[in-house]
Coordinates of N, CA and C in Angstrom, one line a residue:
M41 N 107.9 198.1 60.8 CA 107.2 197.2 61.3 C 107.2 195.9 60.7
Q42 N 107.1 195.3 59.5 CA 107.3 194.3 58.9 C 108.2 193.8 59.0
T43 N 109.3 194.8 59.2 CA 110.9 194.0 59.4 C 111.2 193.6 60.7
G44 N 110.4 194.1 61.7 CA 110.6 193.8 62.9 C 110.0 192.0 63.0
K45 N 108.9 192.0 62.6 CA 107.9 190.8 62.6 C 108.9 189.7 61.8
K46 N 109.3 190.1 60.8 CA 110.3 189.2 60.0 C 111.3 188.5 60.7
A47 N 111.9 189.7 61.6 CA 113.1 189.1 62.4 C 113.0 188.3 63.4
S48 N 111.5 189.0 64.1 CA 110.9 187.8 65.3 C 110.9 186.4 64.8
T49 N 110.2 186.6 63.7 CA 109.8 185.0 63.1 C 111.1 184.2 62.5
T50 N 112.2 184.8 62.2 CA 113.3 184.1 61.8 C 114.1 183.6 63.1
S51 N 114.0 184.5 64.3 CA 114.7 184.2 65.5 C 114.0 183.1 65.9
L52 N 112.9 183.0 65.9 CA 111.9 181.9 66.3 C 112.0 180.5 65.7
N53 N 112.1 180.7 64.7 CA 112.5 179.5 63.5 C 113.9 178.8 64.0
F54 N 114.7 180.1 64.4 CA 116.0 179.5 64.8 C 116.1 178.7 66.2
K55 N 115.3 179.1 66.8 CA 115.4 178.5 68.4 C 114.6 177.4 68.2
K56 N 113.5 177.1 67.3 CA 112.9 176.0 67.3 C 113.9 174.7 66.8
Q57 N 114.8 175.3 65.6 CA 115.8 174.6 65.2 C 117.0 173.9 66.1
V58 N 117.4 174.9 66.9 CA 118.1 174.4 68.1 C 117.7 173.6 69.1
V59 N 116.2 173.6 69.1 CA 115.5 172.8 70.2 C 115.8 171.6 69.6
S60 N 114.9 171.6 68.2 CA 115.0 170.3 67.8 C 116.2 169.5 67.7
L61 N 117.7 170.2 67.5 CA 118.5 169.5 67.2 C 119.1 168.8 68.5
L62 N 118.8 169.7 69.8 CA 118.7 169.3 71.0 C 118.3 167.9 71.6
I63 N 116.9 167.9 71.3 CA 116.2 166.9 71.2 C 116.7 165.5 70.8
F64 N 117.4 165.8 69.6 CA 117.9 164.7 68.6 C 119.2 164.3 69.1
I65 N 120.1 165.0 69.9 CA 121.0 164.4 70.4 C 121.0 163.4 71.8
L66 N 119.7 164.2 72.5 CA 119.3 163.4 73.6 C 118.8 162.1 73.2
L67 N 117.8 162.0 72.3 CA 117.6 160.7 71.7 C 119.0 159.7 71.5
I68 N 119.7 160.2 70.6 CA 120.7 159.4 70.6 C 121.5 158.8 71.9
G69 N 121.8 159.8 72.7 CA 122.3 159.4 74.1 C 121.4 158.2 74.5
H70 N 119.9 158.5 74.4 CA 118.9 157.5 75.1 C 119.1 156.2 74.5
T71 N 119.5 156.0 73.1 CA 119.7 154.7 72.3 C 120.7 154.3 72.7
S72 N 121.7 154.8 72.9 CA 123.3 154.2 73.1 C 123.3 153.5 74.4
E73 N 122.5 154.5 75.5 CA 122.4 153.8 76.7 C 121.6 152.5 76.7
A74 N 120.6 152.4 76.0 CA 119.6 151.4 76.0 C 120.7 150.2 75.2
Q75 N 121.5 150.4 74.2 CA 122.3 149.4 73.7 C 123.0 149.0 74.6
N76 N 123.8 149.9 75.6 CA 124.7 149.1 76.7 C 124.0 148.3 77.6
Q77 N 122.7 148.6 77.8 CA 121.9 147.7 78.9 C 121.7 146.6 78.2
I78 N 121.5 146.4 77.0 CA 121.3 145.2 76.3 C 122.3 144.2 76.4
G79 N 123.7 145.0 76.1 CA 125.0 144.4 75.8 C 125.3 143.4 77.3
F80 N 124.7 144.1 78.5 CA 125.1 143.6 79.9 C 123.7 142.9 80.4
A81 N 123.0 142.6 79.8 CA 121.7 142.2 80.3 C 121.9 140.9 80.7
S82 N 122.8 139.9 80.2 CA 122.6 138.5 80.7 C 123.7 138.3 81.8
N83 N 123.3 137.3 82.7 CA 124.5 137.2 83.7 C 125.3 136.5 83.3
Q84 N 125.0 135.5 82.4 CA 125.8 134.5 82.0 C 126.8 135.0 81.0
Y85 N 126.5 135.9 80.1 CA 127.4 136.5 79.0 C 127.5 137.9 79.1
Y86 N 129.0 138.4 79.0 CA 129.3 139.6 78.7 C 128.3 140.4 77.8
K87 N 128.5 139.4 76.7 CA 127.7 140.2 75.2 C 127.3 138.7 74.4
V88 N 126.1 139.0 73.6 CA 125.9 138.0 72.6 C 125.6 138.7 71.6
I89 N 126.7 138.2 70.4 CA 126.8 138.5 69.1 C 126.6 137.5 68.1
S90 N 127.0 138.0 66.8 CA 126.8 136.9 65.9 C 128.0 136.6 65.0
F91 N 128.4 135.5 64.4 CA 129.6 135.3 64.1 C 130.1 136.3 63.0
G92 N 131.4 136.2 62.8 CA 132.0 137.7 61.9 C 132.0 138.7 62.5
E93 N 131.6 139.2 63.6 CA 131.4 140.5 64.2 C 132.6 140.9 65.4
K94 N 132.8 142.1 65.7 CA 134.0 142.4 66.7 C 133.0 142.8 67.8
I95 N 133.8 143.1 68.9 CA 133.3 143.6 70.2 C 134.1 144.8 70.4
D96 N 133.4 146.3 70.3 CA 134.1 147.4 70.9 C 134.2 147.3 72.4
F97 N 135.4 147.0 73.3 CA 135.9 147.1 74.5 C 136.3 148.7 75.1
D98 N 136.1 149.5 74.2 CA 136.6 151.1 74.3 C 138.4 151.2 74.4
N99 N 138.8 151.9 74.8 CA 140.3 152.2 74.6 C 141.0 151.5 75.9
I100 N 141.9 150.4 75.3 CA 142.6 149.5 76.4 C 143.8 150.0 76.5
D101 N 144.3 149.7 77.8 CA 145.9 150.2 78.0 C 146.7 148.9 77.2
P102 N 147.7 149.5 76.7 CA 148.7 148.4 76.0 C 149.5 147.4 77.1
T103 N 149.1 147.6 78.3 CA 149.8 146.7 79.1 C 148.8 145.4 79.2
I104 N 147.9 145.6 78.9 CA 146.5 144.4 79.2 C 146.7 143.6 78.4
T105 N 146.5 142.3 78.6 CA 146.8 141.0 78.1 C 145.2 140.2 78.1
W106 N 145.2 139.8 77.0 CA 143.7 139.2 76.5 C 144.0 137.6 76.3
A107 N 143.4 136.9 76.8 CA 143.4 135.6 76.5 C 141.9 134.8 76.1
I108 N 141.8 134.3 74.6 CA 140.4 134.2 74.1 C 140.8 132.8 74.0
S109 N 139.7 132.0 74.3 CA 139.4 130.5 74.0 C 138.3 130.0 73.4
N110 N 138.2 129.0 72.7 CA 136.6 128.4 72.5 C 137.4 127.0 72.1
A111 N 137.5 126.3 73.4 CA 137.5 124.8 73.3 C 137.3 123.9 72.1
K112 N 135.7 124.1 71.9 CA 135.1 123.3 70.9 C 135.8 123.2 69.9
N113 N 136.1 124.7 69.4 CA 136.6 124.7 67.9 C 138.1 124.8 67.8
N114 N 138.6 124.7 69.3 CA 140.2 124.7 69.3 C 140.8 125.7 68.6
I115 N 140.3 126.8 69.5 CA 140.5 128.4 69.2 C 141.1 128.9 70.3
Y116 N 142.6 129.3 70.2 CA 143.4 129.9 71.5 C 144.0 131.2 70.6
N117 N 143.8 132.2 71.5 CA 144.4 133.3 71.0 C 144.8 134.5 72.3
T118 N 146.1 134.8 72.0 CA 146.5 136.1 73.1 C 146.9 137.3 72.4
L119 N 145.9 138.2 72.9 CA 145.9 139.9 72.3 C 146.7 140.6 73.3
R120 N 146.7 141.9 72.9 CA 147.6 143.0 73.9 C 146.7 144.3 73.5
G121 N 146.3 145.1 74.6 CA 145.7 146.1 74.7 C 144.8 146.4 73.7
N122 N 144.6 147.2 72.6 CA 143.3 147.5 71.5 C 143.4 146.6 70.6
E123 N 144.1 145.5 70.4 CA 143.7 144.5 69.5 C 142.8 143.7 69.7
I124 N 142.2 143.3 71.2 CA 140.8 143.0 71.3 C 139.9 143.9 70.4
N125 N 139.8 144.8 69.9 CA 138.6 145.6 69.7 C 138.7 145.1 67.9
E126 N 139.9 144.8 67.4 CA 139.7 144.3 65.7 C 139.5 142.8 66.0
Y127 N 139.3 142.0 66.9 CA 139.4 140.5 66.9 C 137.9 140.1 66.6
I128 N 137.8 139.3 65.3 CA 136.8 139.0 64.8 C 136.5 137.7 65.1
F129 N 135.4 137.2 65.8 CA 134.5 136.1 66.3 C 134.2 135.4 65.0
Q130 N 134.8 134.6 64.6 CA 134.4 133.8 63.3 C 133.7 132.7 63.8
E131 N 133.6 131.9 64.5 CA 132.9 130.6 64.7 C 131.9 130.7 65.7
P132 N 130.5 130.2 65.6 CA 129.9 130.2 66.6 C 130.4 129.7 67.6
G133 N 129.8 129.9 69.0 CA 129.8 129.3 70.3 C 130.4 130.2 71.3
E134 N 130.6 129.3 72.4 CA 131.0 130.1 73.5 C 132.5 130.6 73.8
Y135 N 132.8 131.7 73.7 CA 134.4 131.8 74.5 C 134.5 132.4 75.4
E136 N 135.5 131.8 76.3 CA 136.0 132.4 77.4 C 137.0 133.4 77.0
I137 N 137.1 134.5 77.7 CA 138.1 136.0 77.7 C 138.6 135.9 79.0
N138 N 140.1 135.8 79.0 CA 140.6 136.0 80.5 C 141.5 137.3 79.9
F139 N 141.0 138.3 81.3 CA 141.7 139.7 81.1 C 142.7 140.1 82.3
Q140 N 144.2 140.2 82.0 CA 145.1 140.2 82.9 C 145.5 142.0 82.6
E141 N 145.8 142.2 83.7 CA 146.6 143.5 83.9 C 147.9 143.5 84.4
N142 N 149.0 144.1 83.5 CA 150.4 143.8 83.8 C 150.7 145.0 84.3
K143 N 150.3 145.8 85.4 CA 150.8 146.8 86.1 C 150.9 146.7 87.6
K144 N 151.5 147.6 88.2 CA 151.7 147.4 89.8 C 150.4 148.1 90.2
H145 N 150.0 147.7 91.4 CA 148.7 148.5 91.8 C 148.8 149.8 92.4
D146 N 149.8 150.6 92.3 CA 150.1 152.2 92.6 C 149.6 152.7 91.2
E147 N 150.1 152.0 90.2 CA 149.9 152.8 88.7 C 148.6 153.0 88.6
G148 N 148.5 154.1 87.8 CA 147.1 154.4 87.4 C 146.3 153.5 86.3
C149 N 145.2 153.3 86.4 CA 144.5 152.4 85.2 C 143.8 153.5 84.3
H150 N 143.6 153.2 83.3 CA 143.1 154.1 81.9 C 142.6 153.3 81.1
H151 N 141.3 152.3 81.6 CA 140.4 151.4 81.1 C 139.2 151.3 81.7
P152 N 138.2 150.4 81.1 CA 136.8 150.5 81.6 C 137.4 149.1 82.4
A153 N 136.2 148.8 83.5 CA 136.6 147.8 84.5 C 136.1 146.6 83.7
F154 N 136.8 145.5 84.0 CA 136.4 144.0 83.5 C 136.8 143.2 84.3
E155 N 135.9 141.9 84.6 CA 135.9 140.9 85.2 C 137.4 140.1 84.9
E156 N 137.9 139.5 85.5 CA 139.1 138.8 85.1 C 138.8 137.9 84.1
R157 N 137.6 137.2 84.1 CA 137.2 136.2 83.2 C 135.5 136.3 82.8
F158 N 135.4 136.3 81.8 CA 134.1 136.6 81.3 C 133.7 135.9 80.1
K159 N 132.3 135.3 79.7 CA 132.0 134.6 78.4 C 131.1 135.6 77.4
V160 N 131.6 135.3 76.2 CA 131.0 135.9 74.9 C 130.4 134.6 74.4
K161 N 129.2 135.0 74.0 CA 128.4 133.7 72.9 C 128.3 134.5 71.7
V162 N 128.6 133.5 70.8 CA 128.6 133.7 69.5 C 127.3 132.7 68.6
E163 N 126.4 133.7 68.1 CA 125.4 133.0 67.3 C 125.7 132.7 66.1
S164 N 125.1 131.6 65.5 CA 125.2 131.1 64.1 C 124.7 131.8 63.2
V165 N 123.5 132.8 63.5 CA 122.9 133.6 62.5 C 123.1 134.9 62.8
R166 N 123.2 135.8 61.6 CA 123.5 137.3 61.5 C 122.6 138.0 60.6
L167 N 122.2 139.3 61.4 CA 121.1 140.1 60.5 C 121.9 141.2 60.4
T168 N 121.5 142.0 59.1 CA 121.9 143.2 58.7 C 121.0 144.0 58.3
F169 N 120.5 145.2 58.6 CA 119.5 146.0 57.9 C 120.5 146.9 57.1
D170 N 119.9 147.3 55.7 CA 119.8 148.1 54.9 C 119.3 149.4 54.8
F171 N 119.7 150.1 55.7 CA 118.6 151.4 56.0 C 118.9 152.3 54.8
S172 N 119.7 152.4 53.8 CA 119.7 153.2 52.5 C 118.7 152.9 51.7
K173 N 117.7 151.6 52.1 CA 116.4 151.6 51.1 C 115.4 151.1 52.0
I174 N 115.2 152.0 53.1 CA 114.0 152.0 54.0 C 113.0 152.8 53.1
S175 N 111.9 152.1 53.7 CA 110.7 153.1 52.5 C 109.6 153.1 53.7
F176 N 108.6 153.9 53.4 CA 107.7 154.3 54.4 C 106.3 154.5 53.5
S177 N 105.3 153.5 53.8 CA 104.2 153.6 53.0 C 103.0 155.1 53.0
E178 N 103.6 156.0 54.2 CA 103.2 157.1 54.2 C 103.9 158.1 54.8
K179 N 104.3 159.5 54.5 CA 104.6 160.5 55.0 C 104.3 160.6 56.7
I180 N 105.2 160.5 57.4 CA 104.6 160.9 59.1 C 104.8 162.3 59.2
V181 N 103.6 162.6 59.9 CA 103.4 164.3 60.0 C 102.9 164.3 61.4
K182 N 102.8 165.4 62.0 CA 102.3 165.8 63.5 C 100.9 165.7 63.4
G183 N 100.6 165.5 64.8 CA 98.8 165.2 64.7 C 98.1 164.2 64.1
R184 N 98.6 163.6 63.1 CA 97.8 162.6 62.3 C 98.1 161.3 62.8
N185 N 96.6 160.6 63.2 CA 96.5 159.2 63.7 C 96.6 158.3 62.6
Y186 N 97.9 157.3 62.7 CA 98.1 156.1 61.6 C 97.5 154.9 62.3
S187 N 96.9 154.3 61.4 CA 96.3 152.8 61.9 C 97.0 151.9 61.2
N188 N 97.9 152.1 60.0 CA 98.3 151.1 59.2 C 99.7 151.8 58.4
L189 N 100.4 152.3 59.0 CA 101.8 152.8 58.4 C 102.8 151.6 58.0
I190 N 103.0 151.1 56.9 CA 104.1 150.2 57.0 C 105.6 150.8 56.5
I191 N 106.5 150.2 57.4 CA 108.0 150.4 57.1 C 108.5 149.6 56.5
T192 N 109.1 149.2 55.5 CA 110.0 148.2 54.8 C 111.4 148.4 54.9
V193 N 112.2 147.5 55.2 CA 114.0 147.6 55.2 C 114.1 146.2 55.0
P194 N 115.1 146.3 54.0 CA 115.5 145.0 53.3 C 116.9 144.7 54.6
A195 N 117.0 143.4 54.8 CA 117.7 143.0 55.3 C 118.7 141.3 55.3
K196 N 119.9 141.4 55.3 CA 120.4 140.6 55.0 C 120.6 139.0 56.0
I197 N 120.2 138.2 56.0 CA 120.5 137.0 56.7 C 121.1 135.9 56.3
T198 N 122.2 136.1 57.1 CA 123.3 135.0 57.0 C 123.7 133.9 57.8
T199 N 123.9 132.9 57.8 CA 123.8 131.6 58.4 C 125.6 130.8 58.3
K200 N 125.7 130.2 59.6 CA 127.0 129.3 59.6 C 126.6 127.9 59.2
D201 N 125.2 127.7 59.6 CA 125.0 126.0 59.5 C 123.5 126.1 59.3
N202 N 123.1 125.2 59.2 CA 121.5 124.9 58.9 C 120.6 124.6 60.1
S203 N 121.2 124.9 61.2 CA 120.4 124.5 62.6 C 119.1 125.3 62.6
N204 N 118.9 126.2 62.0 CA 117.7 127.1 62.0 C 116.9 127.2 60.7
T205 N 115.7 126.8 60.5 CA 114.9 127.4 59.4 C 114.2 128.4 59.5
K206 N 113.7 128.7 60.3 CA 112.6 129.9 60.9 C 113.0 130.2 62.2
L207 N 112.8 131.8 62.2 CA 112.7 132.3 63.7 C 112.2 133.4 63.6
P208 N 111.6 133.7 65.1 CA 110.5 134.8 65.2 C 111.3 136.1 64.5
A209 N 110.1 136.9 63.9 CA 110.5 138.3 63.4 C 111.1 139.2 64.4
P210 N 112.0 140.0 64.3 CA 112.8 140.8 65.4 C 112.2 141.9 65.5
R211 N 112.4 142.5 66.8 CA 111.4 143.7 67.3 C 111.8 145.0 66.3
M212 N 110.9 145.9 66.7 CA 111.3 147.5 66.2 C 110.6 148.3 66.8
S213 N 111.1 149.3 67.4 CA 110.5 150.3 68.0 C 110.7 151.7 67.5
V214 N 110.1 152.8 68.2 CA 110.4 154.0 67.7 C 110.4 155.1 69.1
A215 N 111.4 155.8 69.1 CA 111.9 156.7 69.9 C 111.6 158.1 69.4
G216 N 111.2 159.4 70.3 CA 110.9 160.8 69.9 C 109.9 161.2 71.0
L217 N 110.2 162.5 71.1 CA 109.4 163.3 72.1 C 107.8 163.4 71.5
G218 N 107.0 163.2 72.3 CA 105.5 163.0 72.0 C 105.2 161.8 71.0
V219 N 105.9 161.1 70.9 CA 105.6 159.8 70.1 C 104.9 158.5 70.7
S220 N 103.8 158.1 70.1 CA 103.1 157.3 70.9 C 102.5 156.3 69.4
F221 N 103.7 155.4 69.6 CA 103.4 154.4 68.3 C 103.4 152.9 68.9
T222 N 102.5 152.2 68.4 CA 102.8 150.7 68.5 C 103.1 150.1 67.2
V223 N 104.1 149.1 67.4 CA 104.7 148.4 66.0 C 104.5 146.9 66.2
E224 N 104.2 146.3 65.4 CA 104.2 144.9 65.1 C 104.5 144.4 63.8
P225 N 105.5 143.3 63.8 CA 106.0 142.7 62.6 C 104.9 142.4 61.4
V226 N 104.7 142.6 60.3 CA 103.7 142.2 59.2 C 103.7 140.6 59.3
E227 N 104.7 140.0 59.2 CA 105.0 138.6 59.4 C 105.9 138.3 60.6
T228 N 105.2 137.4 61.3 CA 105.5 137.1 63.0 C 107.1 136.0 62.5
E229 N 107.0 135.5 61.3 CA 108.2 134.4 61.5 C 109.0 134.8 60.3
I230 N 110.3 134.6 60.2 CA 111.2 134.8 59.0 C 111.9 133.5 58.6
A231 N 112.2 133.3 57.5 CA 112.5 132.0 56.9 C 113.8 132.4 56.5
I232 N 114.7 131.3 57.1 CA 116.1 131.7 57.1 C 117.0 131.1 56.0
G233 N 117.7 132.1 55.4 CA 118.6 131.7 54.3 C 119.5 132.9 53.7
N234 N 120.4 132.4 53.0 CA 121.4 133.5 52.8 C 121.2 134.4 51.7
K235 N 120.1 135.3 51.9 CA 119.6 136.1 50.8 C 119.1 137.3 51.5
T236 N 118.6 138.3 50.8 CA 118.0 139.7 51.4 C 116.5 139.5 51.4
Q237 N 116.2 140.1 52.3 CA 114.9 139.7 52.7 C 114.1 141.3 53.0
L238 N 112.7 141.4 52.6 CA 112.0 142.6 53.0 C 111.5 142.4 54.0
L239 N 111.4 143.1 55.3 CA 111.1 142.9 56.5 C 109.9 144.0 56.7
K240 N 108.9 143.8 56.9 CA 107.9 145.0 57.2 C 107.2 145.0 58.6
Y241 N 106.9 146.3 59.1 CA 106.6 146.6 60.5 C 105.2 147.6 60.3
K242 N 104.2 147.2 60.8 CA 103.2 148.0 60.8 C 103.2 148.9 62.1
L243 N 102.8 150.0 61.8 CA 103.0 151.4 62.9 C 101.5 151.7 63.1
S244 N 101.1 151.8 64.2 CA 99.9 152.4 64.7 C 99.8 153.5 65.7
G245 N 99.3 154.7 65.6 CA 99.6 155.7 66.9 C 99.8 156.9 66.1
I246 N 100.3 158.1 66.8 CA 100.4 159.4 66.3 C 101.8 160.2 67.2
V247 N 102.3 161.0 66.1 CA 103.4 162.0 66.8 C 102.6 163.1 67.4
N248 N 102.7 163.9 68.5 CA 102.0 164.8 69.1 C 102.6 166.4 69.1
Q249 N 104.1 166.2 69.1 CA 104.6 167.6 68.9 C 105.8 167.4 67.8
E250 N 106.4 168.5 67.7 CA 107.5 168.5 66.8 C 108.9 167.6 67.5
T251 N 109.2 166.5 66.3 CA 110.3 166.0 67.1 C 111.0 165.3 65.8
Y252 N 112.5 164.9 66.0 CA 112.9 163.7 65.5 C 112.9 162.3 65.7
L253 N 112.6 161.3 65.0 CA 112.4 160.2 65.3 C 113.6 159.2 65.1
M254 N 113.6 158.3 66.0 CA 114.7 157.1 65.8 C 114.0 155.8 65.7
F255 N 114.4 154.9 64.6 CA 113.7 153.5 64.7 C 114.9 152.5 65.0
D256 N 114.8 152.0 66.0 CA 115.2 150.5 66.8 C 115.0 149.4 66.2
F257 N 115.9 149.0 65.3 CA 115.7 147.6 64.8 C 116.4 146.6 65.5
H258 N 116.2 145.6 66.4 CA 116.7 144.6 66.8 C 116.8 143.4 66.2
D259 N 118.2 143.0 66.3 CA 118.7 141.6 65.5 C 118.2 140.6 66.4
F260 N 118.5 139.2 66.0 CA 118.3 137.8 66.8 C 118.9 138.1 67.8
N261 N 119.8 138.7 68.3 CA 120.6 138.6 69.4 C 119.7 139.8 70.4
N262 N 119.1 140.5 70.1 CA 118.3 141.6 70.7 C 119.3 142.7 70.7
Q263 N 120.7 143.1 69.6 CA 121.4 144.3 69.7 C 120.5 145.2 68.8
V264 N 120.9 146.3 68.9 CA 120.0 147.3 68.0 C 120.7 148.2 67.2
Q265 N 119.9 148.2 65.9 CA 120.9 148.8 64.8 C 119.9 150.2 64.4
T266 N 120.0 151.0 64.8 CA 119.6 152.2 64.7 C 119.2 153.3 63.3
Y267 N 117.8 153.3 63.0 CA 117.7 154.2 61.7 C 117.6 155.5 62.5
N268 N 117.8 157.0 61.9 CA 117.7 158.2 62.4 C 117.0 158.6 61.4
L269 N 115.7 159.2 61.4 CA 115.1 159.9 60.1 C 115.6 161.1 60.0
P270 N 116.1 161.6 59.0 CA 116.8 162.9 58.8 C 115.7 164.0 58.8
Q271 N 114.8 164.2 58.6 CA 114.0 165.4 58.6 C 113.2 165.2 60.3
V272 N 112.8 166.5 60.5 CA 112.2 166.4 61.7 C 110.6 166.6 61.3
I273 N 109.8 166.0 62.3 CA 108.4 165.5 61.9 C 107.6 166.9 62.5
K274 N 107.1 167.5 61.8 CA 106.1 169.2 62.2 C 105.1 169.0 61.3

């Protein structure tokens, strides 16, 4: 009789682990979709990024030709196929990108759809979070109502010029099943400098059911850098 109960308990725990894993996969998909929506949110720009960054345009057919130009900085480059994914936008400013497909109309296309001409904006400030050193003032458990849980994460802020001395603190949000958290930055402004700073966020709320948590940290361009809490909340 005891053996049957033990087997039943083991089976139930295994099912819970499978369900938690599926929830985690769904949350990752949700965040990816949110990032895609952010990337295409502006009608003026295809994407807004920081200097020194790349853009992933997915898998591009080698017959595609790209012309990248930034007239203000005298930048003109021609690339083919997937070379666009390795191109680093080094200088801030507006870039015009021309997309040309060198195929006959009756040949198949194996790439995402692009406008023939679109713009990318490159900002002069870059923000990178160091999630290897993220810390929580309290352990997050299911059913506990938090009012002052502090998350601290180091962030490297680098600039190309001195046009900004302070910027509003970037947003952060929490995703998970049964999660009801409000988040606010401890400091509303960040002093800009080429150094690592500790960004702190105050969380208030509750986790009502067993779930994984994902923390979405937005940079100054509203692009998302996500930290996935490795352990399930229970």
